[in-house]
Coordinates of C-alpha atoms in Angstrom, one line a residue:
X8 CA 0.0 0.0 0.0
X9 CA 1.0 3.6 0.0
X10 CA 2.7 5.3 2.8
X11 CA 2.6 9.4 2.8
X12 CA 4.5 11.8 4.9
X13 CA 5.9 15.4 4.9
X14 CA 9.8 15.7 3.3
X15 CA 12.7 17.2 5.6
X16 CA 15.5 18.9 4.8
X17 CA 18.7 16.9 5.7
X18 CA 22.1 17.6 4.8
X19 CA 23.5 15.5 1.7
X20 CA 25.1 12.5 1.8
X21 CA 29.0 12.4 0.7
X22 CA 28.8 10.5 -2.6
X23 CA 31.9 7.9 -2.6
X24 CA 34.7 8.2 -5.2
X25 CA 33.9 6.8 -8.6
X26 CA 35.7 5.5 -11.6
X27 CA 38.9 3.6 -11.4
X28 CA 39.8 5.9 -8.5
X29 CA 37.0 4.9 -6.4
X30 CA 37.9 1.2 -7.6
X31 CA 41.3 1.4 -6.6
X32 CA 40.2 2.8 -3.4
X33 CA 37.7 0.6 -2.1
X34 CA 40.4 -2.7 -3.3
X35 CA 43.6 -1.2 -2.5
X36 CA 45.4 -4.0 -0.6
X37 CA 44.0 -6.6 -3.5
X38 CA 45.1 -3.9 -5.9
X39 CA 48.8 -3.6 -4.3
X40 CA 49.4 -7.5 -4.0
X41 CA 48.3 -8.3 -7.7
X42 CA 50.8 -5.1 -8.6
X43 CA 53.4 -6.6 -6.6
X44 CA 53.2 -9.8 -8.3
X45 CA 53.1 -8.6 -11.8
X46 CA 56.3 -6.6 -10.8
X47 CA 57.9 -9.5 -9.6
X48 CA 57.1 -11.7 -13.0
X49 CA 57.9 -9.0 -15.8
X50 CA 61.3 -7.2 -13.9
X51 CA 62.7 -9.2 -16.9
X52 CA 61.4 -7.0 -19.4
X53 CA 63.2 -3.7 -18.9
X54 CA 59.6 -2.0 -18.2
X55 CA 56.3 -2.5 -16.1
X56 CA 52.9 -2.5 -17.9
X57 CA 50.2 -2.7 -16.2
X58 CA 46.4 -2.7 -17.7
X59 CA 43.0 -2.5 -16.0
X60 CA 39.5 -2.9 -18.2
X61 CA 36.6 -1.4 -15.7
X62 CA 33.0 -1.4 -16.9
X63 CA 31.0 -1.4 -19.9
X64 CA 31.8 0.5 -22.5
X65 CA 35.4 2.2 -20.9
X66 CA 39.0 2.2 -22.6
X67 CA 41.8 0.1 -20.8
X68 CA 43.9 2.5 -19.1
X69 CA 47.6 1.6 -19.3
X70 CA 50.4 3.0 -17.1
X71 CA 54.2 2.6 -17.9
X72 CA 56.5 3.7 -15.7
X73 CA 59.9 4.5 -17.2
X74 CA 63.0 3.0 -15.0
X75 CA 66.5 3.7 -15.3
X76 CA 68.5 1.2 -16.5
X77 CA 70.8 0.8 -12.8
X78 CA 67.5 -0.4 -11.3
X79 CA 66.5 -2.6 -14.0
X80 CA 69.7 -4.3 -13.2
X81 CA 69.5 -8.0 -12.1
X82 CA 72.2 -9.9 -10.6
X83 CA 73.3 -13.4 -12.1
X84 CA 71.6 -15.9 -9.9
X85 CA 73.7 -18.7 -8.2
X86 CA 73.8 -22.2 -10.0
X87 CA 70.6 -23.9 -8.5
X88 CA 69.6 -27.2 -9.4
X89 CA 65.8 -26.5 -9.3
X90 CA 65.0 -22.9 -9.0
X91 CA 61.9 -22.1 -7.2
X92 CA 59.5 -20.5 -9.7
X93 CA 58.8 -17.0 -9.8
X94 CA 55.4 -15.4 -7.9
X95 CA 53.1 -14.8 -11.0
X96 CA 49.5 -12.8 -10.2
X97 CA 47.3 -16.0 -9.9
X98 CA 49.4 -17.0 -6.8
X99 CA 47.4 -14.6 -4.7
X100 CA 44.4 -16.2 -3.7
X101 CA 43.5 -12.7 -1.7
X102 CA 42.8 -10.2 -4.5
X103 CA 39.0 -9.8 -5.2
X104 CA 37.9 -10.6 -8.3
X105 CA 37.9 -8.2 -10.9
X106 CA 33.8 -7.9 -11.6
X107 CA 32.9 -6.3 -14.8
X108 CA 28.9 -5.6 -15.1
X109 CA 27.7 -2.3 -14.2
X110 CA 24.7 -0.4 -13.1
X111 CA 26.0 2.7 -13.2
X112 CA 23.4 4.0 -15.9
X113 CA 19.9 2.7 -14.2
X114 CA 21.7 4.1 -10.9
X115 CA 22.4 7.2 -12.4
X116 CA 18.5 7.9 -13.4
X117 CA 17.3 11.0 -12.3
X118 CA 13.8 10.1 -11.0
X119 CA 16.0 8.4 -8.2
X120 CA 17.2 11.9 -6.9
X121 CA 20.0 11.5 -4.5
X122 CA 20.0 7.6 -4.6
X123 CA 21.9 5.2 -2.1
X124 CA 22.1 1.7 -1.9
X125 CA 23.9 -1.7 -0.7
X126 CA 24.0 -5.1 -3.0
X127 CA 25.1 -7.9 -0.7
X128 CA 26.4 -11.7 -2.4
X129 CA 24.7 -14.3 0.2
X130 CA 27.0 -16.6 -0.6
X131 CA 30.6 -14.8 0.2
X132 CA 29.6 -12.1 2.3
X133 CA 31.1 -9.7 -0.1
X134 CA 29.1 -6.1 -0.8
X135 CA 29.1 -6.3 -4.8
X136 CA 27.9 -2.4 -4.6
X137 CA 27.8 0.3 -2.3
X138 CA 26.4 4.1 -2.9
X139 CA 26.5 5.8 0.9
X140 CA 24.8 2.6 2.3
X141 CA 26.4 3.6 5.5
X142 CA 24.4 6.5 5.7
X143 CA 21.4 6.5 8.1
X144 CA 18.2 7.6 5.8
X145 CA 14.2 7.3 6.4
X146 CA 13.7 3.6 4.8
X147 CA 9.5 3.7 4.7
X148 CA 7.8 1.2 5.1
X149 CA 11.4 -0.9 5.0
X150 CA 10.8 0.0 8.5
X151 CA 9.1 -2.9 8.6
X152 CA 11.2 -5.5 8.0
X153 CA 12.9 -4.6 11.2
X154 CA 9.8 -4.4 12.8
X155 CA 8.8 -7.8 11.8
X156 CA 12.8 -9.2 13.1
X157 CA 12.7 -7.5 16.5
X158 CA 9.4 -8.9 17.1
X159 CA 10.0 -11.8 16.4
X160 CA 13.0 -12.1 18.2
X161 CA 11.5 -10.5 21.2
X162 CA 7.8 -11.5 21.3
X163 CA 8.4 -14.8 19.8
X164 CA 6.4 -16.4 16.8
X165 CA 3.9 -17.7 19.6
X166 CA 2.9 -14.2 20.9
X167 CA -0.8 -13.4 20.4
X168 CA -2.9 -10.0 21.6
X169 CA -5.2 -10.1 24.5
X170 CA -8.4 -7.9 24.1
X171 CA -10.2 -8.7 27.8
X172 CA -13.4 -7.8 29.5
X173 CA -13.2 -7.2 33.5
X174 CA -16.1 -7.0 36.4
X175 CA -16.0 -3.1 36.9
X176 CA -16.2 -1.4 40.8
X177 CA -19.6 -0.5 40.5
X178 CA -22.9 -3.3 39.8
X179 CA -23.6 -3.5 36.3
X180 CA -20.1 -2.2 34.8
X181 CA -17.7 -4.3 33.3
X182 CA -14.1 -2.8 31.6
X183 CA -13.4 -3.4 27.9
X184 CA -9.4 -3.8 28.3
X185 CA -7.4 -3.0 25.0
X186 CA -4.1 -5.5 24.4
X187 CA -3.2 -3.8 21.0
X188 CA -4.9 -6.2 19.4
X189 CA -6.3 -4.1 15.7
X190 CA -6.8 -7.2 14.6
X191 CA -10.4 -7.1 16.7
X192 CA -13.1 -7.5 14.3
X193 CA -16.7 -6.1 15.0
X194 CA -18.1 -8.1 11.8
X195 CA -20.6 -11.1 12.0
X196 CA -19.4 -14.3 12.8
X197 CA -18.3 -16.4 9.5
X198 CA -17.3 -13.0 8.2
X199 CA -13.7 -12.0 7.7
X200 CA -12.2 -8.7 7.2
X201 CA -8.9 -8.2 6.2
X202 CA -7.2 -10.2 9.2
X203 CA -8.1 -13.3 8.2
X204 CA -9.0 -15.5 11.3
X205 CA -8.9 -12.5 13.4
X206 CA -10.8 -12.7 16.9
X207 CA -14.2 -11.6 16.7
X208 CA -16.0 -9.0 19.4
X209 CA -19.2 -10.9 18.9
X210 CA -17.7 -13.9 20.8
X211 CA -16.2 -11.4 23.4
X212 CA -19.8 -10.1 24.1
X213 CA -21.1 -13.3 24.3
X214 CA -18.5 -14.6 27.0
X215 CA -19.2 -11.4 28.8
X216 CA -23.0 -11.7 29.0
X217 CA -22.7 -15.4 30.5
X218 CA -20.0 -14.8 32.7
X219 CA -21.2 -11.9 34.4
X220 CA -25.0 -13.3 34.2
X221 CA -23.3 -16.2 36.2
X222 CA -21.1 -13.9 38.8
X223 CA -24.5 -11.7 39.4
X224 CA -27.6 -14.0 39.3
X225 CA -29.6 -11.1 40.9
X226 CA -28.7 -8.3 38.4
X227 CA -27.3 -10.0 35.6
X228 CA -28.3 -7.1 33.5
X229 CA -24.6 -5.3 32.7
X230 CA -26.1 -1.0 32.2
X231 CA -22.2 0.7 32.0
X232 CA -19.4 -0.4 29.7
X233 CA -15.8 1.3 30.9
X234 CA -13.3 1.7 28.1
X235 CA -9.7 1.2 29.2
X236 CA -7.1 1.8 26.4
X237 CA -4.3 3.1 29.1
X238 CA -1.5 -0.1 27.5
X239 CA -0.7 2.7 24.7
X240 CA 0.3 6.1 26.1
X241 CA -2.8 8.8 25.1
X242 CA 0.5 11.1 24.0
X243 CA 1.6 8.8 21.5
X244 CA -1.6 8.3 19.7
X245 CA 0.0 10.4 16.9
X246 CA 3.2 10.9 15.8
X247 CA 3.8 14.8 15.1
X248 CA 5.7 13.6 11.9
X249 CA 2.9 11.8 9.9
X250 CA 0.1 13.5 7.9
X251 CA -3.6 13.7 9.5
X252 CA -5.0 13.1 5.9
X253 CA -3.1 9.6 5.9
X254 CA -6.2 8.8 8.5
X255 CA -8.9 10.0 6.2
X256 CA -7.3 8.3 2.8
X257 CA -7.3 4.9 4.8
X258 CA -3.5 4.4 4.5
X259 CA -3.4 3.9 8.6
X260 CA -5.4 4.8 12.0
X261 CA -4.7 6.2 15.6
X262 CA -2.1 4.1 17.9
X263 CA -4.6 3.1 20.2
X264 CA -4.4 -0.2 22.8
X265 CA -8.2 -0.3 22.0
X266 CA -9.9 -0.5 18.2
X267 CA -11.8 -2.2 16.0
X268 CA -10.6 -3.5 12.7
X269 CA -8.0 -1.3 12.7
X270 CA -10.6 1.4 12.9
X271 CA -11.2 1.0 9.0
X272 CA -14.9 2.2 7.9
X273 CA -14.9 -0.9 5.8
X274 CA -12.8 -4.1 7.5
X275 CA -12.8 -5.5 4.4
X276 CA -10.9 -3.4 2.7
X277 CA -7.1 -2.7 3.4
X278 CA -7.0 0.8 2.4
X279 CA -10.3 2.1 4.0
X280 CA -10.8 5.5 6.2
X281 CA -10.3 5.6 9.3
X282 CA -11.9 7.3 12.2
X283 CA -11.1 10.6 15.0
X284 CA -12.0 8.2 17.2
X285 CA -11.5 4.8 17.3
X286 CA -11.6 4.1 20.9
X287 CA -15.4 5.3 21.0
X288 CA -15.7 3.6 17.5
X289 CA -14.8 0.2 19.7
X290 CA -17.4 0.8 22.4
X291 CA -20.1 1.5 20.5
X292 CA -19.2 -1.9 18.8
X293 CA -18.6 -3.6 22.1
X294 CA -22.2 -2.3 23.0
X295 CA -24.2 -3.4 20.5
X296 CA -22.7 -6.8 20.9
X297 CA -23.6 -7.8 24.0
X298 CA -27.0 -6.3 23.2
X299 CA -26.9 -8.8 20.1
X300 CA -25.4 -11.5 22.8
X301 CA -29.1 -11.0 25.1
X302 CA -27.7 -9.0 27.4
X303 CA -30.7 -8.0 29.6
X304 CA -31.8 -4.7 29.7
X305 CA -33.0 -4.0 25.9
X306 CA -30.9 -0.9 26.1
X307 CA -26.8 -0.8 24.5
X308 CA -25.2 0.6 27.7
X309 CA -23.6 3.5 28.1
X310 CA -20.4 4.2 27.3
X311 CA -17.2 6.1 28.9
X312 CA -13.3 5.7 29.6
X313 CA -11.0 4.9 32.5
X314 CA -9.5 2.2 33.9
X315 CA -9.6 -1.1 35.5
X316 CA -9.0 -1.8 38.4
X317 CA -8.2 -5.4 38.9
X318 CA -12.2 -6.7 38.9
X319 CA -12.5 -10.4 38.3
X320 CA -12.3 -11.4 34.7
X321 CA -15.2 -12.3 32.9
X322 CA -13.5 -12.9 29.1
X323 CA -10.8 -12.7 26.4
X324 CA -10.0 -13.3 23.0
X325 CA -7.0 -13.4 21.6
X326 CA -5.1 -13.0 17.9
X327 CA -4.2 -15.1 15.5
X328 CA 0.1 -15.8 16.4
X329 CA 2.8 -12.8 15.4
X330 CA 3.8 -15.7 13.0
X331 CA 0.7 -15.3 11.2
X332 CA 0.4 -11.4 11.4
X333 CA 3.8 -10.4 10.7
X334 CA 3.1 -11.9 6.9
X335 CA -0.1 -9.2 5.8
X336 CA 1.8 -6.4 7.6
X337 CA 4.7 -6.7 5.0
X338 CA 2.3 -8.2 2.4
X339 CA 0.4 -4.9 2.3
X340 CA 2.4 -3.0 4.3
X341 CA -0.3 -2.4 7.0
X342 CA 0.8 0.4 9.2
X343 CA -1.9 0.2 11.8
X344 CA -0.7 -3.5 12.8
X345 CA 3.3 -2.5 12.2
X346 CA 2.8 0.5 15.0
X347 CA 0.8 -2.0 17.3
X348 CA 3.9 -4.4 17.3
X349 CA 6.3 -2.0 17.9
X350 CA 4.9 -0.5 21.2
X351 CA 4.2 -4.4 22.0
X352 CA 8.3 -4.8 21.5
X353 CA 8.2 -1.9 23.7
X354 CA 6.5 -3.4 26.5
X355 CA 8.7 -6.4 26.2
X356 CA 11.5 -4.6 27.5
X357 CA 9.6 -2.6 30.6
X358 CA 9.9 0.9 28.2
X359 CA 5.8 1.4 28.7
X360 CA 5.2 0.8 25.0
X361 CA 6.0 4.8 24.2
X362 CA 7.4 6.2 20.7
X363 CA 10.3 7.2 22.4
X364 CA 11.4 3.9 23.7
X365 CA 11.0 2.3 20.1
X366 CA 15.1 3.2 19.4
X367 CA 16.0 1.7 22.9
X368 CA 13.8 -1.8 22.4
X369 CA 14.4 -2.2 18.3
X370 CA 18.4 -2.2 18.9
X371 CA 17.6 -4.4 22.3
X372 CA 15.6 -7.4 20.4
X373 CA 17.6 -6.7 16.9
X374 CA 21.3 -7.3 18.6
X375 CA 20.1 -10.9 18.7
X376 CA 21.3 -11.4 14.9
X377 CA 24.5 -9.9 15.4
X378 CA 24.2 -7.2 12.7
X379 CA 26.0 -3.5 14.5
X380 CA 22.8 -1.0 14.3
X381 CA 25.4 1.5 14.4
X382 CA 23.4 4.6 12.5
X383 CA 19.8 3.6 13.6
X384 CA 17.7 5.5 14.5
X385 CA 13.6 4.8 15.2
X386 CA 11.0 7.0 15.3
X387 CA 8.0 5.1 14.2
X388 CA 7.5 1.2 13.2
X389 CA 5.3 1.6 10.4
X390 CA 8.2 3.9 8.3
X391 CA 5.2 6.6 8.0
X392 CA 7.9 8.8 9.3
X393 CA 10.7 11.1 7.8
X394 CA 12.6 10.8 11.0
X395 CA 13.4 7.4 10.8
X396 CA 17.0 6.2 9.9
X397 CA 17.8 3.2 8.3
X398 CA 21.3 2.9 6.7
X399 CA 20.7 1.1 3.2
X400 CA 24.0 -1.1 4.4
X401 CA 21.9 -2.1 7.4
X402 CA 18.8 -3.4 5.7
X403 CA 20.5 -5.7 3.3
X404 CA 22.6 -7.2 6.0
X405 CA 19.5 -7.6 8.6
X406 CA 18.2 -9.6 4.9
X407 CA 21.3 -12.3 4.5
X408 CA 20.3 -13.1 8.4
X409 CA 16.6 -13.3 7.0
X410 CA 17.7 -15.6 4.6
X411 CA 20.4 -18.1 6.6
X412 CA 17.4 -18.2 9.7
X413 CA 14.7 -20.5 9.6
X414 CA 12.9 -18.9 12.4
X415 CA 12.5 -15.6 10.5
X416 CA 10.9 -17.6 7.6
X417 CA 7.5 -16.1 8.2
X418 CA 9.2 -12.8 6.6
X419 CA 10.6 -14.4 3.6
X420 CA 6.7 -15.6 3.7
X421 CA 5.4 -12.3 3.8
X422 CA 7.3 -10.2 1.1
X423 CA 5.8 -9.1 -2.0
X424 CA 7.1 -10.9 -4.5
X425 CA 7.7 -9.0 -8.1
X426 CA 4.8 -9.1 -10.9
X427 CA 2.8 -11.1 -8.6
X428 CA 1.8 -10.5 -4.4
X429 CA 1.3 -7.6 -2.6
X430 CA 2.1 -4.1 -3.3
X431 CA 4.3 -5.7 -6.1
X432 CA 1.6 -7.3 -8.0
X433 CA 1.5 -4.5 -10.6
X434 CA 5.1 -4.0 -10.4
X435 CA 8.0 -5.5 -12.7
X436 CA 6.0 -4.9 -16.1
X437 CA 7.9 -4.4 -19.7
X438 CA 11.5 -4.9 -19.6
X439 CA 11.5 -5.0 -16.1
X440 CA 9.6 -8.1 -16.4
X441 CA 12.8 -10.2 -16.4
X442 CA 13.1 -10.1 -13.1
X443 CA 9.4 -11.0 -11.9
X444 CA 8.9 -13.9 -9.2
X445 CA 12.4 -13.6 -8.7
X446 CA 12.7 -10.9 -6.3
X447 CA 10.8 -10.6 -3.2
X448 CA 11.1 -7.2 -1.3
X449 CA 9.6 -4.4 1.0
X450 CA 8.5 -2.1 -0.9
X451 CA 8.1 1.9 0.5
X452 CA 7.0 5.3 0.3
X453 CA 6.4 8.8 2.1
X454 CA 6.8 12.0 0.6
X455 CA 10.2 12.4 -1.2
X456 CA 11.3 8.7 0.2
X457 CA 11.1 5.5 -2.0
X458 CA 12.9 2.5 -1.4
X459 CA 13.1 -1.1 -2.0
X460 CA 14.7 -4.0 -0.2
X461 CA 14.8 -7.4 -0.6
X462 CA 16.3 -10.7 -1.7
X463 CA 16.3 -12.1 -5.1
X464 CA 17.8 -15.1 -7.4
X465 CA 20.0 -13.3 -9.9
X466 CA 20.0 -14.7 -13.6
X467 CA 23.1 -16.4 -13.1
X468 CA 21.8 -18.5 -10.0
X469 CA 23.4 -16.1 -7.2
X470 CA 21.2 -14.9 -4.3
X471 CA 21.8 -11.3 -3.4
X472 CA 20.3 -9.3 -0.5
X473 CA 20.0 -5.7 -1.8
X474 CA 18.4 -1.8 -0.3
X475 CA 18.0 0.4 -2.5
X476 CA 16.4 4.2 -2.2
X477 CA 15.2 6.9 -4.1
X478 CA 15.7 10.0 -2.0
X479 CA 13.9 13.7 -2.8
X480 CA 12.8 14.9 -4.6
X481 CA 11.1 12.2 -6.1
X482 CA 8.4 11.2 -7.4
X483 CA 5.8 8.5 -8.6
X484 CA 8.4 7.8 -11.3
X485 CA 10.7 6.4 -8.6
X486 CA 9.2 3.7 -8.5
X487 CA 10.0 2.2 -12.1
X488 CA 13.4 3.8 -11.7
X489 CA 13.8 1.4 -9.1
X490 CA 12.6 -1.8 -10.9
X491 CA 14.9 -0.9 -13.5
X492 CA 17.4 -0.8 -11.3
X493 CA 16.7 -3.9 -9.7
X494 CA 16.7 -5.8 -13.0
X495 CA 19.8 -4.8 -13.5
X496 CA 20.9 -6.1 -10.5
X497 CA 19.1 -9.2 -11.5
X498 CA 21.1 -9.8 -14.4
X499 CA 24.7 -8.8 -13.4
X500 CA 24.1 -11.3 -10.3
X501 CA 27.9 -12.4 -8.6
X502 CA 29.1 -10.1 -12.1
X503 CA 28.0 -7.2 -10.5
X504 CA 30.3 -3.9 -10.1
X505 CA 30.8 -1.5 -7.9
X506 CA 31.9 1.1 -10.7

């Protein structure tokens, strides 16, 4: 789906050296040795020649140093039976080899303003192609690939929202107690909405009305529903970064411990509007279900907020497991349900589930896969935010440990995959078509900010992890720039250049 927020200005990234004199710099000791060597096999020769082809389409540069004759000089060797042979440059096994397919023209499109990116080889280890990957940058919704990694190695693939009703202090009140759970549906049973198999606030009602009929024989008759939404902070509802209208185009809701069908007009739909309110939207749902569940009275009770205060409890329902959710939240790139997880990471870790804790828990449950988050910083889990910052580098690594770790399958699971699921079903078209069902990635976009980041097969077999990003200001035409791009990357594979 489609992520909006407001630009910033930041100060530009330092573009790295390019041409041979980049080259040379980013493989200087391999660069040295092979010299060395070649030195070593031609001193016979009276000169040194050295020659270098880089890219497609460039000249060979060729370098000849003039020597005077005095140094050219050998001495007569000693008489030696068997002379060892002399070093030649395919003794040393250290120099990288010399790749020769380039990207530098799809990487060099303007609709990707000032891009950056990071190509990883899964199977070395080595970065095939690096354009200020080390620089911390809003990644959009690739925010929530790490939301999806730190959840899952904090919650656990187990972990499922509670949503809970409570006997309240006073007779005929009982507390509706929010978990985080968006998931919540208010539709019919045997209806789903876009959480498939999510828990369903008819059954919640129903539970309610027995229970409580059962703990008050008397008055079983329940006039006063109490709202508690207190697991969220009421300060973080809204993050001063994102844009109100993203509520209104349906693109994500309120962060609220307490909603219904991630307070979408329509839970069928994944891009639906949302409300002001989708606390109240929850009670008045909660309401008329346990009207609908017989409780007695005729009447939907009334409605207000607070909290509970540790009243016997009279029923729960709980989500479907993080290893199920974690899939539609990359899948579609569902914001409501990647904010929900975060401050649930939060709360893991004793930081009250607040915005501001989200850099302190993220680094906390992502250290697990050994990948430095030197350079990260978290404002939001969704990636709705500008002042977010995700170092391309650090994306494409977090993917090679996606791809070597079975339990962080369900994310492999979840990503779009080109041409054909998710927000990349109408993506990869044309030319660009090469490359469909053979590269799954996160797509993402706010305001001057698009970026994609993934895992693919290459043409020539390889698997590569790659980040890429379109930085402002951009445009809608990013986003083709991009597949380009990523075909190319396709079909260099293991030949693929830095230059």
């Amino acid at each position: 789906m489609t992520e909006s927020s407001e630009p910033r200005t930041r100060r530009a990234a330092r573009p790295p050296r390019q041409g041979f004199a980049g080259w040379v710099t980013r493989h200087r000791v391999a660069v040295t040795a092979t010299a060395l060597s070649l030195v070593f096999a031609l001193l016979g020769t009276g000169a040194v020649f050295v020659g270098v082809a880089v890219g497609e389409d460039r000249a060979s540069a060729a370098i000849v140093d003039a020597v005077a004759p005095d140094a050219l000089a050998i001495p007569e060797p000693e008489p030696e039976p068997e002379p060892d042979p002399r070093p030649t440059p395919g003794d040393d096994t250290s120099a990288s080899p010399l790749r020769t397919c380039t990207i530098s023209t799809p990487a060099g499109d303007p609709r990707l303003g000032a891009f950056a990116g990071h190509v990883i080889d899964l199977e070395t280890g080595d970065a095939l192609f690096d354009r200020s990957g080390a620089v911390g940058q809003p990644a959009a919704s690739g925010m929530k690939v790490l939301t999806a990694a730190a959840a899952l190695a904090s919650l656990g693939p187990n972990f499922r929202m509670s949503t809970r009703v409570v006997a309240g202090a006073e007779p005929g009140t009982v507390v509706l107690v929010g978990g985080g759970d968006v998931t919540l549906s208010a539709l019919a049973p045997g209806q789903e909405s876009v959480y498939v198999g999510a828990p369903k606030l008819a059954d919640l009602a129903a539970q309610t009305v027995a229970a409580y009929a059962q703990a008050n024989p008397d008055a079983p008759a329940i006039t006063r529903v109490v709202l508690d939404s207190s697991y969220f902070p009421e300060a973080d509802h809204w993050d001063s970064t994102w844009e109100r209208r993203l509520m209104g185009q349906g693109f994500t809701a309120e962060v609220t411990a307490l909603q219904v069908d991630g307070d979408r007009s329509n839970p069928r739909v994944q891009t639906s509007p949302r409300s002001q309110d989708p606390i109240g939207r929850a009670g008045q749902a909660f309401a008329q279900a346990l009207a609908a569940a017989g409780n007695p009275g005729g009447q939907p009770a009334a409605i207000e907020r607070g909290t509970a205060s540790g009243g016997l409890q009279l029923a729960e329902v709980l989500s479907q497991p993080l290893s199920q959710l974690v899939q539609p939240m990359l899948r579609e790139s569902d914001n409501s349900l990647a904010e929900t997880i975060g401050r649930l990471i939060s709360h893991h870790y004793g930081l009250g589930g607040t915005a501001a804790s989200l850099t302190d828990a993220f680094t906390r449950a992502l250290s697990t896969y050994s990948v430095a988050t030197d350079g990260v910083l978290i404002r939001d889990a969704s990636g709705l935010s500008f002042a977010n910052e995700i170092p391309p580098a650090y994306l494409a690594q977090l993917f090679t440990v996606i791809e070597r770790t079975p339990s962080m399958s369900e994310i492999t699971a979840g990503l779009p995959v080109a041409g054909q699921t998710g927000t990349l079903r109408n993506r990869f078209t044309g030319a660009n078509a090469a490359a469909a069902g053979a590269v799954t990635a996160k797509t993402g976009f706010i305001t001057n900010v698009y970026t994609l980041s993934g895992l693919m097969t290459a043409a020539d077999g390889s698997r590569l992890a790659f980040s890429l990003y379109a930085l402002g200001p951009v445009n809608d035409s990013a986003r083709p720039a991009l597949d380009t791009l990523t075909t190319a990357i396709h079909a260099c594979g293991n030949n693929l250049s830095n230059l």
